[in-house]
Amino acid sequence: MSRAVSTRRKAITTAAAWTIGLAIFFPILWTIITSFKTEAEAIASPPSLFNFHWTLENYFAVQERSNYFRHFWNSVVISLGSTLLGLAIAIPAAWSMAFVPTKRTKDVLMWMLSTKMLPPVGVLIPIYLMFRDTGLLDTRIGLVVVLTLINLPIIVWMLFTYFKEIPGEILEASRMDGATLRSEILYVLTPMAVPGIASTLLLNVILAWNEAFWTLNLTAAKAAPLTAFIASYSSPEGLFYAKLSAASTMAIAPILILGWFSQKQLVRGLTFGAVK
Amino acid sequence: MATQHSRSAARLMISPAVLLLLGWMIVPLAMTLYFSFQRYNLLMPGQGGFVGFENYRYFLSDPAFFSALTNTLLLVGGVLFITVVGGVFLAMLMDQPFWGQGIVRVLVIAPFFVMPTVSALVWKNMFMNPVSGLFAFLAKGLGLEPFDFLAQAPLMSIILIVSWQWLPFATLILLTAFQSLDSEQLEAAEMDGASPVSRFLFIMLPHLSRAITVVILIQTIFLLSIFAEILVTTNGGPGTASTNLTYLVYAQSLLQFDVGGGSAGGVIAIILANIVAIFLMRMIGKNLET
């Protein structure tokens, strides 16, 4: 039962929560606003929050100077590619662990998780050298492979927790009714598994999109996704605030939107079911 | 139940994932371990050979290692302190009824979705820049001398940036934990005359302890590997003032081309991370049984 809360108390909480929420969000808001300013207005003192001449010129400038959309497309290919490949490998694994558990299932799951605990820097050198020798440096396919392996444990785990919630009796019932394995998978299992697969996909696209260790170390100009492209603004271009803001806004906007949809799955996906 | 046939099918389905991860783990690890005992510098080809623990001795006696270790601990500890304390406070606030909960929730979570290079650059240039940053403007407005954050307090500034990124994560998980708190228990305590402080200390905090442990462990795993934020803000400097272990290994191997020394550093980083990982795994494993 919820307690009756006085309006006054609710008003105070509202004011406090909104103040803190806006303060935390402010750097993002400020970046978005600055992206619509001219360079002169972006460093003007005093800075203005809304009262300036709004312009889209930075977005065009960023595209013209550095072919922004190639990097954007690299990000799309790498994050989506690694997630789909990961799902293709993980779905059968998670499915069999959830529905045909053996004595070793728990050990396998824990072991998979332990590979995620390996600090990337511990294997940076061998991976770098292997990529150099096989010509995979600065290629999208190379990054897709690395990010698939990086996120595979999380994908298996998330899928496992979702599949675990599908009642096994339904499968048995459909088998009793004479369903073949094919129709069992197609008409019984898939509809129940799709929401879990969708949220796994969402969270892993976000993680892969923002991954900034391997993308920075294994790419140069050609295959660089947005994480690495934005890093090239570190100096001295970063002092062009309006252009930095425009490039940043475009880089984070798709993920902020996906993030809104995935906030419920976030806790589950990132704590491996340890917090419910 | 499961027949022999479905057992072997299950094994077949699981093997690609297992084999891939096994290869991913064992091959590079073995190579790192092997390189760490070799003299191997990319600038000096042909001068290889087994050198025993020479690389470890070199890496561990390098003054940069000690400062990197200290910086790593300060970075992890500082961010954990800020995000856990801030997260408990924020989650408690957001668990109260107020108008616009959904919107505030979205605002608070947003920084988590910003890619590390963007948040580091935005903070570095638009906020912490001593000439045209927003903080410098505010300082001048208050009649203070603008503070050059990344030159004068580089590690502190990075801690601030990383905390901003991870506060949403801590808040979200702690909020989930708060929502499973039995409100009748709190009401009963209130009726029995328990003060807000003792209600917090004796009911809320014990209930949260598990979630707090999970936050600490998971964040530690990620925070030990902070890299992009350092690369785009300070490059580990000035000197080694903001170099952590991850960045030191990167600099040693990919900037100075000392594969042997860098590998020894990588092995040390793995050992450190494993100490944390053991505790985390134990917690998650316990939960799997229930």
Coordinates of N, CA and C in Angstrom, one line a residue, chain A residues 52-214:
Chain A
F52 N 19.7 33.1 -29.5 CA 20.8 33.3 -30.5 C 20.2 32.9 -31.8
H53 N 21.0 33.2 -32.9 CA 20.5 32.9 -34.2 C 20.7 31.4 -34.5
W54 N 19.7 30.6 -34.6 CA 19.8 29.2 -34.8 C 20.2 28.8 -36.2
T55 N 21.2 27.9 -36.3 CA 21.6 27.6 -37.7 C 22.0 26.1 -37.8
L56 N 21.9 25.6 -39.0 CA 22.2 24.2 -39.2 C 23.6 24.0 -39.9
E57 N 24.3 25.2 -40.0 CA 25.6 25.2 -40.8 C 26.6 24.2 -40.3
N58 N 26.6 24.0 -39.0 CA 27.7 23.1 -38.4 C 27.5 21.6 -38.9
Y59 N 26.2 21.2 -39.0 CA 26.0 19.9 -39.4 C 26.5 19.7 -40.9
F60 N 26.3 20.7 -41.7 CA 26.8 20.5 -43.1 C 28.3 20.6 -43.1
A61 N 28.8 21.5 -42.3 CA 30.3 21.7 -42.3 C 31.0 20.4 -41.8
V62 N 30.4 19.7 -40.8 CA 31.0 18.5 -40.3 C 31.0 17.4 -41.4
Q63 N 29.9 17.3 -42.1 CA 29.8 16.3 -43.2 C 30.8 16.6 -44.3
E64 N 30.9 17.9 -44.7 CA 31.8 18.2 -45.8 C 33.2 18.0 -45.5
R65 N 33.6 18.4 -44.3 CA 35.1 18.4 -43.9 C 35.6 17.0 -43.8
S66 N 34.8 16.1 -43.3 CA 35.3 14.8 -42.9 C 34.5 13.6 -43.3
N67 N 33.5 13.8 -44.2 CA 32.7 12.7 -44.6 C 32.1 12.0 -43.4
Y68 N 31.3 12.8 -42.6 CA 30.8 12.2 -41.4 C 30.0 10.9 -41.6
F69 N 29.2 10.9 -42.6 CA 28.3 9.7 -42.7 C 29.0 8.4 -43.0
R70 N 30.3 8.5 -43.5 CA 31.0 7.2 -43.6 C 31.3 6.6 -42.2
H71 N 31.7 7.5 -41.3 CA 31.9 7.0 -39.9 C 30.6 6.6 -39.2
F72 N 29.6 7.3 -39.5 CA 28.3 7.0 -39.0 C 27.9 5.6 -39.5
W73 N 28.1 5.4 -40.8 CA 27.8 4.1 -41.4 C 28.7 3.0 -40.8
N74 N 29.9 3.3 -40.6 CA 30.8 2.3 -39.9 C 30.3 1.9 -38.6
S75 N 29.8 2.9 -37.8 CA 29.2 2.6 -36.5 C 28.0 1.6 -36.6
V76 N 27.2 2.0 -37.6 CA 26.0 1.1 -37.8 C 26.4 -0.3 -38.1
V77 N 27.3 -0.4 -39.1 CA 27.7 -1.8 -39.6 C 28.3 -2.5 -38.4
I78 N 29.2 -1.9 -37.7 CA 30.0 -2.6 -36.7 C 29.1 -3.0 -35.5
S79 N 28.2 -2.0 -35.0 CA 27.4 -2.4 -33.9 C 26.3 -3.4 -34.2
L80 N 25.7 -3.2 -35.4 CA 24.6 -4.1 -35.7 C 25.2 -5.4 -36.2
G81 N 26.2 -5.4 -36.9 CA 26.9 -6.6 -37.4 C 27.3 -7.5 -36.3
S82 N 28.0 -6.9 -35.3 CA 28.5 -7.7 -34.2 C 27.4 -8.3 -33.3
T83 N 26.3 -7.5 -33.2 CA 25.2 -7.9 -32.4 C 24.5 -9.1 -33.1
L84 N 24.2 -9.0 -34.4 CA 23.5 -10.0 -35.1 C 24.3 -11.3 -35.1
L85 N 25.6 -11.2 -35.4 CA 26.5 -12.3 -35.4 C 26.5 -13.0 -34.0
G86 N 26.6 -12.1 -33.0 CA 26.6 -12.6 -31.6 C 25.3 -13.4 -31.3
L87 N 24.1 -12.8 -31.8 CA 22.9 -13.5 -31.5 C 22.8 -14.8 -32.2
A88 N 23.3 -14.9 -33.5 CA 23.3 -16.1 -34.2 C 24.1 -17.2 -33.5
I89 N 25.1 -16.8 -32.8 CA 25.9 -17.8 -32.1 C 25.3 -18.1 -30.7
A90 N 24.7 -17.1 -30.1 CA 24.3 -17.2 -28.7 C 22.9 -17.8 -28.6
I91 N 22.0 -17.6 -29.6 CA 20.6 -18.1 -29.4 C 20.6 -19.6 -29.3
P92 N 21.3 -20.4 -30.1 CA 21.3 -21.9 -29.9 C 21.9 -22.3 -28.5
A93 N 23.0 -21.6 -28.2 CA 23.6 -21.9 -26.9 C 22.7 -21.6 -25.7
A94 N 22.1 -20.4 -25.7 CA 21.3 -20.1 -24.6 C 20.0 -21.0 -24.6
W95 N 19.5 -21.3 -25.8 CA 18.3 -22.1 -25.9 C 18.6 -23.5 -25.3
S96 N 19.7 -24.1 -25.6 CA 20.0 -25.4 -25.1 C 20.2 -25.4 -23.6
M97 N 20.9 -24.3 -23.1 CA 21.2 -24.3 -21.7 C 19.9 -24.1 -20.9
A98 N 18.9 -23.3 -21.5 CA 17.7 -23.0 -20.7 C 16.8 -24.2 -20.8
F99 N 16.7 -25.0 -21.9 CA 15.7 -26.0 -22.0 C 16.3 -27.4 -21.8
V100 N 17.5 -27.6 -22.0 CA 18.1 -29.0 -21.8 C 19.3 -28.8 -20.8
P101 N 19.0 -28.3 -19.6 CA 20.2 -28.1 -18.7 C 20.8 -29.4 -18.2
T102 N 22.1 -29.3 -18.1 CA 22.9 -30.4 -17.6 C 23.6 -30.0 -16.3
K103 N 24.3 -31.0 -15.7 CA 25.0 -30.6 -14.5 C 26.0 -29.5 -14.7
R104 N 26.5 -29.4 -15.9 CA 27.6 -28.5 -16.2 C 27.1 -27.1 -16.6
T105 N 25.8 -27.0 -16.9 CA 25.3 -25.7 -17.4 C 25.7 -24.5 -16.6
K106 N 25.6 -24.6 -15.3 CA 26.0 -23.5 -14.4 C 27.5 -23.1 -14.6
D107 N 28.3 -24.1 -14.6 CA 29.7 -23.9 -14.8 C 30.0 -23.2 -16.1
V108 N 29.4 -23.7 -17.2 CA 29.6 -23.1 -18.5 C 29.2 -21.6 -18.5
L109 N 28.0 -21.3 -17.9 CA 27.6 -19.9 -17.8 C 28.6 -19.1 -17.1
M110 N 29.0 -19.6 -15.9 CA 29.9 -18.8 -15.1 C 31.3 -18.6 -15.8
W111 N 31.7 -19.7 -16.5 CA 32.9 -19.5 -17.2 C 32.9 -18.5 -18.4
M112 N 31.7 -18.5 -19.1 CA 31.5 -17.5 -20.1 C 31.6 -16.1 -19.6
L113 N 31.0 -15.9 -18.4 CA 31.0 -14.6 -17.8 C 32.4 -14.2 -17.4
S114 N 33.2 -15.2 -17.0 CA 34.6 -14.9 -16.5 C 35.4 -14.4 -17.7
T115 N 35.1 -14.8 -18.9 CA 35.9 -14.2 -20.0 C 35.6 -12.7 -20.2
K116 N 34.4 -12.3 -19.7 CA 34.1 -10.9 -19.8 C 34.9 -10.1 -18.8
M117 N 35.4 -10.7 -17.8 CA 36.2 -10.0 -16.7 C 37.6 -9.8 -17.1
L118 N 38.0 -10.4 -18.2 CA 39.4 -10.2 -18.7 C 39.6 -8.8 -19.1
P119 N 40.6 -8.0 -18.6 CA 40.7 -6.7 -19.0 C 41.3 -6.6 -20.4
P120 N 40.6 -5.8 -21.3 CA 41.0 -5.9 -22.7 C 42.5 -5.6 -22.9
V121 N 43.1 -4.8 -22.1 CA 44.5 -4.4 -22.3 C 45.4 -5.6 -22.1
G122 N 44.9 -6.7 -21.4 CA 45.7 -7.9 -21.3 C 45.9 -8.6 -22.6
V123 N 45.0 -8.4 -23.5 CA 45.1 -9.1 -24.8 C 45.3 -8.2 -25.9
L124 N 45.5 -6.9 -25.6 CA 45.6 -5.9 -26.7 C 46.8 -6.2 -27.7
I125 N 47.9 -6.6 -27.1 CA 49.1 -6.7 -28.0 C 48.9 -7.9 -29.0
P126 N 48.6 -9.1 -28.5 CA 48.4 -10.2 -29.4 C 47.3 -9.9 -30.5
I127 N 46.2 -9.3 -30.1 CA 45.2 -9.0 -31.0 C 45.7 -8.0 -32.1
Y128 N 46.4 -7.0 -31.6 CA 46.9 -6.0 -32.5 C 47.9 -6.6 -33.5
L129 N 48.8 -7.4 -33.0 CA 49.8 -8.0 -33.9 C 49.1 -9.0 -34.9
M130 N 48.1 -9.8 -34.4 CA 47.4 -10.7 -35.3 C 46.7 -9.9 -36.4
F131 N 46.0 -8.8 -36.0 CA 45.3 -8.0 -36.9 C 46.3 -7.4 -37.9
R132 N 47.4 -7.0 -37.4 CA 48.4 -6.4 -38.3 C 48.9 -7.4 -39.4
D133 N 49.1 -8.6 -38.9 CA 49.7 -9.6 -39.8 C 48.7 -10.2 -40.8
T134 N 47.4 -10.1 -40.4 CA 46.4 -10.6 -41.3 C 45.7 -9.5 -42.1
G135 N 46.1 -8.3 -42.0 CA 45.5 -7.2 -42.7 C 44.1 -6.8 -42.2
L136 N 43.8 -7.2 -41.0 CA 42.5 -6.8 -40.4 C 42.5 -5.5 -39.7
L137 N 43.6 -4.9 -39.5 CA 43.7 -3.6 -38.9 C 42.9 -2.6 -39.7
D138 N 42.1 -1.7 -39.1 CA 41.3 -0.7 -39.8 C 40.4 -1.3 -40.8
T139 N 39.8 -2.5 -40.5 CA 38.7 -3.0 -41.3 C 37.5 -3.2 -40.4
R140 N 36.3 -3.0 -41.1 CA 35.1 -3.2 -40.3 C 34.9 -4.7 -39.9
I141 N 35.3 -5.6 -40.8 CA 35.1 -7.0 -40.4 C 35.9 -7.4 -39.2
G142 N 37.1 -6.8 -39.1 CA 37.9 -7.1 -37.9 C 37.2 -6.7 -36.6
L143 N 36.7 -5.5 -36.7 CA 36.0 -4.9 -35.5 C 34.7 -5.7 -35.2
V144 N 34.0 -6.1 -36.2 CA 32.8 -6.9 -36.0 C 33.2 -8.2 -35.2
V145 N 34.3 -8.8 -35.6 CA 34.7 -10.1 -35.0 C 35.0 -9.8 -33.5
V146 N 35.9 -8.8 -33.3 CA 36.3 -8.5 -31.9 C 35.1 -8.2 -31.0
L147 N 34.2 -7.3 -31.5 CA 33.1 -6.9 -30.7 C 32.1 -8.0 -30.5
T148 N 32.0 -8.9 -31.4 CA 31.1 -10.1 -31.2 C 31.6 -10.9 -30.0
L149 N 32.9 -11.1 -30.0 CA 33.5 -12.0 -29.0 C 33.4 -11.2 -27.6
I150 N 33.6 -9.9 -27.7 CA 33.6 -9.1 -26.4 C 32.2 -9.2 -25.8
N151 N 31.2 -9.1 -26.6 CA 29.8 -9.1 -26.1 C 29.1 -10.4 -26.0
L152 N 29.7 -11.4 -26.6 CA 29.0 -12.7 -26.6 C 28.6 -13.2 -25.2
P153 N 29.5 -13.1 -24.2 CA 29.0 -13.5 -22.9 C 27.7 -12.8 -22.4
I154 N 27.7 -11.5 -22.6 CA 26.5 -10.8 -22.2 C 25.3 -11.2 -22.9
I155 N 25.5 -11.4 -24.2 CA 24.3 -11.9 -25.1 C 23.8 -13.2 -24.6
V156 N 24.7 -14.2 -24.4 CA 24.3 -15.5 -23.9 C 23.6 -15.4 -22.6
W157 N 24.1 -14.6 -21.7 CA 23.5 -14.5 -20.4 C 22.1 -13.8 -20.4
M158 N 22.0 -12.7 -21.2 CA 20.7 -12.1 -21.2 C 19.7 -13.0 -21.8
L159 N 20.0 -13.7 -22.9 CA 19.1 -14.6 -23.6 C 18.7 -15.7 -22.6
F160 N 19.7 -16.2 -21.9 CA 19.5 -17.3 -21.0 C 18.4 -16.9 -19.9
T161 N 18.6 -15.7 -19.4 CA 17.6 -15.3 -18.3 C 16.2 -15.1 -18.9
Y162 N 16.1 -14.7 -20.2 CA 14.8 -14.6 -20.8 C 14.2 -16.0 -21.2
F163 N 15.0 -16.8 -21.8 CA 14.5 -18.2 -22.2 C 14.1 -19.0 -21.0
K164 N 14.8 -18.8 -19.8 CA 14.5 -19.5 -18.6 C 13.1 -19.2 -18.2
E165 N 12.5 -18.1 -18.5 CA 11.2 -17.7 -18.1 C 10.1 -18.3 -19.0
I166 N 10.5 -18.9 -20.1 CA 9.5 -19.6 -20.9 C 9.2 -21.0 -20.3
P167 N 7.9 -21.2 -20.0 CA 7.6 -22.5 -19.3 C 7.8 -23.7 -20.2
G168 N 8.6 -24.6 -19.8 CA 8.9 -25.8 -20.6 C 7.7 -26.7 -20.9
E169 N 6.6 -26.6 -20.0 CA 5.4 -27.4 -20.2 C 4.7 -27.1 -21.5
I170 N 4.8 -25.9 -21.9 CA 4.1 -25.5 -23.2 C 4.8 -26.3 -24.3
L171 N 6.1 -26.4 -24.3 CA 6.8 -27.2 -25.3 C 6.3 -28.6 -25.3
E172 N 6.3 -29.2 -24.1 CA 5.9 -30.6 -24.0 C 4.4 -30.8 -24.5
A173 N 3.6 -29.8 -24.2 CA 2.2 -29.9 -24.6 C 2.1 -29.9 -26.1
S174 N 2.8 -29.0 -26.7 CA 2.8 -28.9 -28.2 C 3.3 -30.2 -28.8
R175 N 4.3 -30.8 -28.1 CA 4.8 -32.0 -28.7 C 3.8 -33.2 -28.6
M176 N 3.1 -33.2 -27.5 CA 2.0 -34.1 -27.3 C 0.9 -34.0 -28.4
D177 N 0.7 -32.8 -28.7 CA -0.3 -32.5 -29.8 C 0.2 -32.8 -31.1
G178 N 1.4 -33.3 -31.2 CA 1.9 -33.8 -32.5 C 2.7 -32.7 -33.3
A179 N 3.1 -31.7 -32.6 CA 3.9 -30.7 -33.4 C 5.3 -31.2 -33.7
T180 N 5.7 -30.9 -35.0 CA 7.1 -31.3 -35.3 C 8.0 -30.3 -34.7
L181 N 9.3 -30.7 -34.7 CA 10.3 -29.8 -34.1 C 10.3 -28.4 -34.8
R182 N 10.1 -28.5 -36.2 CA 10.1 -27.3 -36.9 C 8.9 -26.4 -36.5
S183 N 7.7 -26.9 -36.5 CA 6.6 -26.1 -36.1 C 6.6 -25.7 -34.6
E184 N 7.3 -26.5 -33.8 CA 7.4 -26.2 -32.4 C 8.2 -24.9 -32.3
I185 N 9.3 -24.9 -33.0 CA 10.2 -23.7 -32.9 C 9.5 -22.5 -33.6
L186 N 8.9 -22.7 -34.7 CA 8.3 -21.6 -35.5 C 7.1 -21.0 -34.8
Y187 N 6.2 -21.9 -34.3 CA 4.9 -21.3 -33.8 C 4.8 -21.2 -32.3
V188 N 5.6 -22.0 -31.6 CA 5.4 -21.9 -30.1 C 6.6 -21.2 -29.5
L189 N 7.8 -21.5 -29.8 CA 8.9 -20.9 -29.2 C 9.2 -19.5 -29.6
T190 N 9.2 -19.3 -30.9 CA 9.6 -18.0 -31.4 C 8.8 -16.8 -30.9
P191 N 7.5 -16.9 -31.0 CA 6.7 -15.8 -30.5 C 7.0 -15.5 -29.0
M192 N 7.3 -16.5 -28.2 CA 7.6 -16.3 -26.8 C 9.0 -15.7 -26.6
A193 N 9.9 -16.0 -27.5 CA 11.3 -15.7 -27.3 C 11.6 -14.3 -27.9
V194 N 10.7 -13.8 -28.8 CA 11.1 -12.6 -29.6 C 11.3 -11.4 -28.7
P195 N 10.4 -11.1 -27.7 CA 10.7 -9.9 -26.8 C 12.0 -10.0 -26.1
G196 N 12.4 -11.1 -25.6 CA 13.7 -11.2 -25.0 C 14.9 -11.0 -26.0
I197 N 14.7 -11.6 -27.2 CA 15.8 -11.4 -28.2 C 15.9 -9.9 -28.6
A198 N 14.7 -9.3 -28.7 CA 14.7 -7.9 -29.1 C 15.4 -7.0 -28.1
S199 N 15.1 -7.3 -26.8 CA 15.8 -6.4 -25.8 C 17.3 -6.7 -25.7
T200 N 17.7 -8.0 -25.9 CA 19.1 -8.3 -26.0 C 19.8 -7.6 -27.1
L201 N 19.1 -7.6 -28.3 CA 19.6 -6.9 -29.4 C 19.8 -5.4 -29.2
L202 N 18.8 -4.8 -28.6 CA 18.9 -3.4 -28.3 C 20.0 -3.0 -27.4
L203 N 20.1 -3.7 -26.3 CA 21.2 -3.4 -25.3 C 22.6 -3.6 -25.9
N204 N 22.7 -4.6 -26.7 CA 24.0 -4.9 -27.3 C 24.4 -4.0 -28.4
V205 N 23.4 -3.5 -29.1 CA 23.8 -2.5 -30.1 C 24.3 -1.2 -29.4
I206 N 23.6 -0.9 -28.3 CA 24.1 0.3 -27.5 C 25.5 0.1 -27.0
L207 N 25.8 -1.1 -26.4 CA 27.1 -1.4 -25.9 C 28.2 -1.3 -27.0
A208 N 27.8 -1.9 -28.2 CA 28.8 -2.0 -29.2 C 29.0 -0.6 -29.9
W209 N 28.0 0.2 -29.9 CA 28.0 1.5 -30.5 C 29.0 2.4 -29.7
N210 N 29.0 2.2 -28.4 CA 29.8 3.1 -27.5 C 31.1 2.5 -27.1
E211 N 31.4 1.3 -27.6 CA 32.7 0.6 -27.2 C 33.9 1.5 -27.7
A212 N 34.7 1.8 -26.7 CA 35.8 2.8 -27.1 C 37.2 2.3 -26.7
F213 N 37.4 1.1 -26.6 CA 38.8 0.6 -26.4 C 39.3 0.0 -27.7
W214 N 38.6 -1.0 -28.2 CA 39.0 -1.7 -29.4 C 38.8 -0.8 -30.6

